[in-house]
Short mmCIF file of C-alpha atoms in Angstrom, two decimals:
data_model
loop_
_atom_site.label_atom_id
_atom_site.label_comp_id
_atom_site.label_asym_id
_atom_site.label_seq_id
_atom_site.Cartn_x
_atom_site.Cartn_y
_atom_site.Cartn_z
CA UNK A 1 89.03 105.52 99.19
CA UNK A 2 91.30 105.31 100.38
CA UNK A 3 90.50 101.40 102.37
CA UNK A 4 91.87 101.00 105.38
CA UNK A 5 95.30 103.92 106.88
CA UNK A 6 97.21 102.97 109.42
CA UNK A 7 100.51 106.05 110.80
CA UNK A 8 103.01 105.64 111.51
CA UNK A 9 104.40 102.53 108.89
CA UNK A 10 107.48 102.70 111.72
CA UNK A 11 108.20 103.15 115.41
CA UNK A 12 110.42 102.85 117.24
CA UNK A 13 109.95 103.66 121.28
CA UNK A 14 112.04 103.12 124.51
CA UNK A 15 110.61 101.09 127.16
CA UNK A 16 107.92 102.60 129.09
CA UNK A 17 106.81 105.34 126.52
CA UNK A 18 103.27 105.19 125.23
CA UNK A 19 101.71 105.76 122.06
CA UNK A 20 98.68 105.33 119.84
CA UNK A 21 98.62 103.39 116.47
CA UNK A 22 96.11 105.14 114.63
CA UNK A 23 93.86 103.27 112.15
CA UNK A 24 91.29 104.59 109.65
CA UNK A 25 88.23 103.36 107.15
CA UNK A 26 86.22 104.84 104.82
CA UNK A 27 83.90 101.54 103.88
CA UNK A 28 81.74 102.35 106.81
CA UNK A 29 82.28 99.10 108.15
CA UNK A 30 81.37 98.09 111.16
CA UNK A 31 83.69 95.81 112.41
CA UNK A 32 86.94 96.70 113.02
CA UNK A 33 90.31 94.44 114.92
CA UNK A 34 94.21 95.14 115.38
CA UNK A 35 95.87 92.03 115.27
CA UNK A 36 100.05 91.57 116.06
CA UNK A 37 102.25 89.60 113.83
CA UNK A 38 105.49 87.77 115.27
CA UNK A 39 107.64 85.38 113.73
CA UNK A 40 106.52 81.46 113.30
CA UNK A 41 103.23 82.83 115.04
CA UNK A 42 101.04 84.86 113.03
CA UNK A 43 98.74 87.28 113.10
CA UNK A 44 96.76 87.03 117.00
CA UNK A 45 93.63 88.86 117.43
CA UNK A 46 94.76 91.74 119.98
CA UNK A 47 91.29 93.92 120.18
CA UNK A 48 88.52 93.80 118.05
CA UNK A 49 85.04 96.03 117.57
CA UNK A 50 81.51 95.21 116.47
CA UNK A 51 80.30 98.66 116.30
CA UNK A 52 81.04 102.46 117.78
CA UNK A 53 81.20 102.04 121.26
CA UNK A 54 81.78 98.61 121.62
CA UNK A 55 85.26 96.84 122.12
CA UNK A 56 86.21 93.31 123.43
CA UNK A 57 89.30 92.25 123.67
CA UNK A 58 90.99 89.05 121.73
CA UNK A 59 93.71 87.08 121.96
CA UNK A 60 96.76 88.86 123.66
CA UNK A 61 95.10 91.85 125.34
CA UNK A 62 97.52 92.30 127.86
CA UNK A 63 99.37 95.99 127.48
CA UNK A 64 97.10 96.95 124.58
CA UNK A 65 94.17 99.96 125.18
CA UNK A 66 91.14 100.65 122.69
CA UNK A 67 88.29 102.76 122.06
CA UNK A 68 85.79 103.35 118.88
CA UNK A 69 84.78 105.97 119.33
CA UNK A 70 83.52 107.39 115.66
CA UNK A 71 82.21 103.91 112.88
CA UNK A 72 85.85 105.32 110.92
CA UNK A 73 88.55 105.40 113.97
CA UNK A 74 89.90 102.55 115.64
CA UNK A 75 93.53 104.00 117.76
CA UNK A 76 95.55 100.80 119.30
CA UNK A 77 97.35 102.29 122.10
CA UNK A 78 100.79 101.14 123.62
CA UNK A 79 99.79 102.38 127.88
CA UNK A 80 103.94 101.42 128.37
CA UNK A 81 106.06 100.42 125.77
CA UNK A 82 107.81 96.23 126.63
CA UNK A 83 110.67 94.70 124.02
CA UNK A 84 107.86 92.48 123.38
CA UNK A 85 105.43 94.28 122.14
CA UNK A 86 108.07 94.87 119.40
CA UNK A 87 105.62 93.16 116.36
CA UNK A 88 104.62 94.33 112.78
CA UNK A 89 100.82 95.58 113.55
CA UNK A 90 98.01 95.13 111.30
CA UNK A 91 94.80 96.61 111.34
CA UNK A 92 91.83 95.52 109.83
CA UNK A 93 88.02 96.37 108.45
CA UNK A 94 85.40 93.72 107.78
CA UNK A 95 81.80 93.08 107.53
CA UNK A 96 79.75 90.06 107.19
CA UNK A 97 77.68 89.98 103.22
CA UNK A 98 74.82 87.82 103.92
CA UNK A 99 75.78 83.75 103.27
CA UNK A 100 79.17 85.19 102.16
CA UNK A 101 81.02 85.05 104.84
CA UNK A 102 83.36 87.69 106.05
CA UNK A 103 85.20 90.46 103.79
CA UNK A 104 88.05 91.45 105.25
CA UNK A 105 90.46 94.16 104.47
CA UNK A 106 93.95 94.86 106.13
CA UNK A 107 95.72 98.08 106.39
CA UNK A 108 99.96 99.02 105.30
CA UNK A 109 101.03 97.68 109.15
CA UNK A 110 103.19 99.42 111.52
CA UNK A 111 106.66 97.99 112.01
CA UNK A 112 107.30 99.24 116.28
CA UNK A 113 110.38 98.30 118.28
CA UNK A 114 110.64 99.13 121.21
CA UNK A 115 113.98 99.03 122.25
CA UNK B 1 88.25 77.44 120.45
CA UNK B 2 89.56 77.50 117.09
CA UNK B 3 92.46 76.72 116.22
CA UNK B 4 94.58 76.39 112.49
CA UNK B 5 98.01 75.10 112.09
CA UNK B 6 100.07 74.84 109.03
CA UNK B 7 102.55 72.11 109.78
CA UNK B 8 104.74 73.13 107.61
CA UNK B 9 107.15 76.30 108.28
CA UNK B 10 109.26 77.17 105.16
CA UNK B 11 109.54 74.90 101.64
CA UNK B 12 111.74 75.76 99.10
CA UNK B 13 111.66 74.96 95.59
CA UNK B 14 112.68 75.40 91.47
CA UNK B 15 110.80 77.12 89.54
CA UNK B 16 108.22 75.85 87.86
CA UNK B 17 107.49 72.52 90.24
CA UNK B 18 104.22 72.16 91.61
CA UNK B 19 104.21 73.16 95.87
CA UNK B 20 101.49 71.90 98.28
CA UNK B 21 100.89 74.46 101.60
CA UNK B 22 98.82 72.29 104.05
CA UNK B 23 96.23 73.88 106.13
CA UNK B 24 94.48 71.86 108.46
CA UNK B 25 91.92 74.05 111.41
CA UNK B 26 89.95 73.18 114.39
CA UNK B 27 86.83 74.26 114.83
CA UNK B 28 82.92 73.40 117.00
CA UNK B 29 81.21 75.71 114.57
CA UNK B 30 79.13 73.56 111.77
CA UNK B 31 79.49 77.42 109.90
CA UNK B 32 82.68 79.19 108.99
CA UNK B 33 84.81 80.64 106.64
CA UNK B 34 88.19 79.98 105.38
CA UNK B 35 91.19 82.43 103.82
CA UNK B 36 93.86 81.97 102.45
CA UNK B 37 96.36 85.28 102.43
CA UNK B 38 99.89 86.08 101.05
CA UNK B 39 102.11 88.15 102.38
CA UNK B 40 104.85 89.53 99.61
CA UNK B 41 108.39 90.94 100.76
CA UNK B 42 106.70 94.32 100.94
CA UNK B 43 104.27 93.32 103.89
CA UNK B 44 100.89 93.53 103.09
CA UNK B 45 98.82 91.08 103.06
CA UNK B 46 96.85 89.94 99.32
CA UNK B 47 94.14 88.18 100.24
CA UNK B 48 93.40 85.27 97.86
CA UNK B 49 90.75 83.36 98.39
CA UNK B 50 87.06 82.97 101.15
CA UNK B 51 85.66 79.04 101.36
CA UNK B 52 82.33 78.59 102.92
CA UNK B 53 82.34 74.96 105.14
CA UNK B 54 78.68 74.13 103.32
CA UNK B 55 80.73 74.52 99.69
CA UNK B 56 82.88 71.61 99.66
CA UNK B 57 83.66 72.54 96.02
CA UNK B 58 87.16 73.03 95.40
CA UNK B 59 88.38 75.89 93.03
CA UNK B 60 91.35 76.84 90.84
CA UNK B 61 92.27 80.40 89.71
CA UNK B 62 94.99 80.38 87.74
CA UNK B 63 98.27 78.39 88.75
CA UNK B 64 96.41 78.37 92.30
CA UNK B 65 94.57 75.24 93.10
CA UNK B 66 92.56 74.62 96.33
CA UNK B 67 91.60 71.92 97.65
CA UNK B 68 88.61 71.62 100.71
CA UNK B 69 88.40 68.90 102.58
CA UNK B 70 85.71 68.80 105.77
CA UNK B 71 86.46 64.92 106.55
CA UNK B 72 90.59 65.48 107.55
CA UNK B 73 89.43 69.49 108.50
CA UNK B 74 92.31 70.22 105.81
CA UNK B 75 92.24 73.70 103.59
CA UNK B 76 94.95 73.31 101.00
CA UNK B 77 96.20 75.78 98.66
CA UNK B 78 98.68 74.83 94.94
CA UNK B 79 101.23 76.09 93.39
CA UNK B 80 101.12 75.68 89.96
CA UNK B 81 104.67 76.13 87.97
CA UNK B 82 106.02 77.85 90.72
CA UNK B 83 107.50 81.40 89.83
CA UNK B 84 110.25 83.27 91.27
CA UNK B 85 107.38 85.66 92.34
CA UNK B 86 105.74 83.16 94.31
CA UNK B 87 107.63 83.68 96.70
CA UNK B 88 106.17 85.36 100.40
CA UNK B 89 104.70 83.77 103.31
CA UNK B 90 101.52 82.60 102.79
CA UNK B 91 98.64 82.23 106.10
CA UNK B 92 95.76 80.07 106.53
CA UNK B 93 92.62 81.26 108.35
CA UNK B 94 89.48 80.68 109.40
CA UNK B 95 86.36 82.97 110.83
CA UNK B 96 83.28 80.88 112.74
CA UNK B 97 80.00 82.13 111.75
CA UNK B 98 77.67 82.59 115.02
CA UNK B 99 73.98 82.80 114.47
CA UNK B 100 72.73 85.00 111.76
CA UNK B 101 75.50 84.35 110.46
CA UNK B 102 78.51 87.28 111.49
CA UNK B 103 81.83 86.34 112.52
CA UNK B 104 81.78 89.68 114.40
CA UNK B 105 85.10 90.67 111.96
CA UNK B 106 87.61 88.09 114.31
CA UNK B 107 90.03 85.64 112.01
CA UNK B 108 92.37 83.08 113.08
CA UNK B 109 95.44 82.89 111.76
CA UNK B 110 97.75 80.29 111.43
CA UNK B 111 101.78 80.21 112.16
CA UNK B 112 102.34 80.83 108.41
CA UNK B 113 104.79 79.03 106.21
CA UNK B 114 107.70 81.16 104.00
CA UNK B 115 107.75 80.00 100.49
CA UNK B 116 110.86 80.24 98.54
CA UNK B 117 111.16 79.63 94.29
CA UNK B 118 114.51 79.67 92.68
CA UNK B 119 114.88 80.66 89.50
#
């Protein structure tokens, strides 16, 4: 049981390049989400998904695309990388057991630098 | 819209001191959940606690304790007799519960408090 697996762990991109951050979970959770972490700003929600084929925007969606063709995978695409997208990215997988609120599981993070 | 504020950007203490990390939240929902996460220097997020809005009981777990007060919208975290291994960034977070109790997996995080414990 691997939990939430993010790849790669580190990435350096040139401005204008595109890339996909991968996220996979093996817990059959319906909810998945992407956050970015910047100094002094905590983690901010980029996009989230409530099930296969259903995605929606979070707080900071510009410059990112997502899709969810399977329950397990939720990739994050940077269409044309910009230095402002230099950040640490976390993928989360979660579910809501009755009256226990949200149980979220985070990946190890991807440190992305755009030069 | 929901919001979480951690007023302390950085705290520095000497080992064995007690330290309290403040967290104030805003939400329009009557049912919600509050969390604390720890992020050690290695970078992963470590879950510490989840608290339901309808349960105002304080909780103690070893050297950690949490004080939840709905009247002041606060969910403060105290570390007693701090240790060097407690040095980390600590995040407070909020999840609203929609009808049926689901928040669609969305968390709103505070800015984080960097705690440094010196030997």
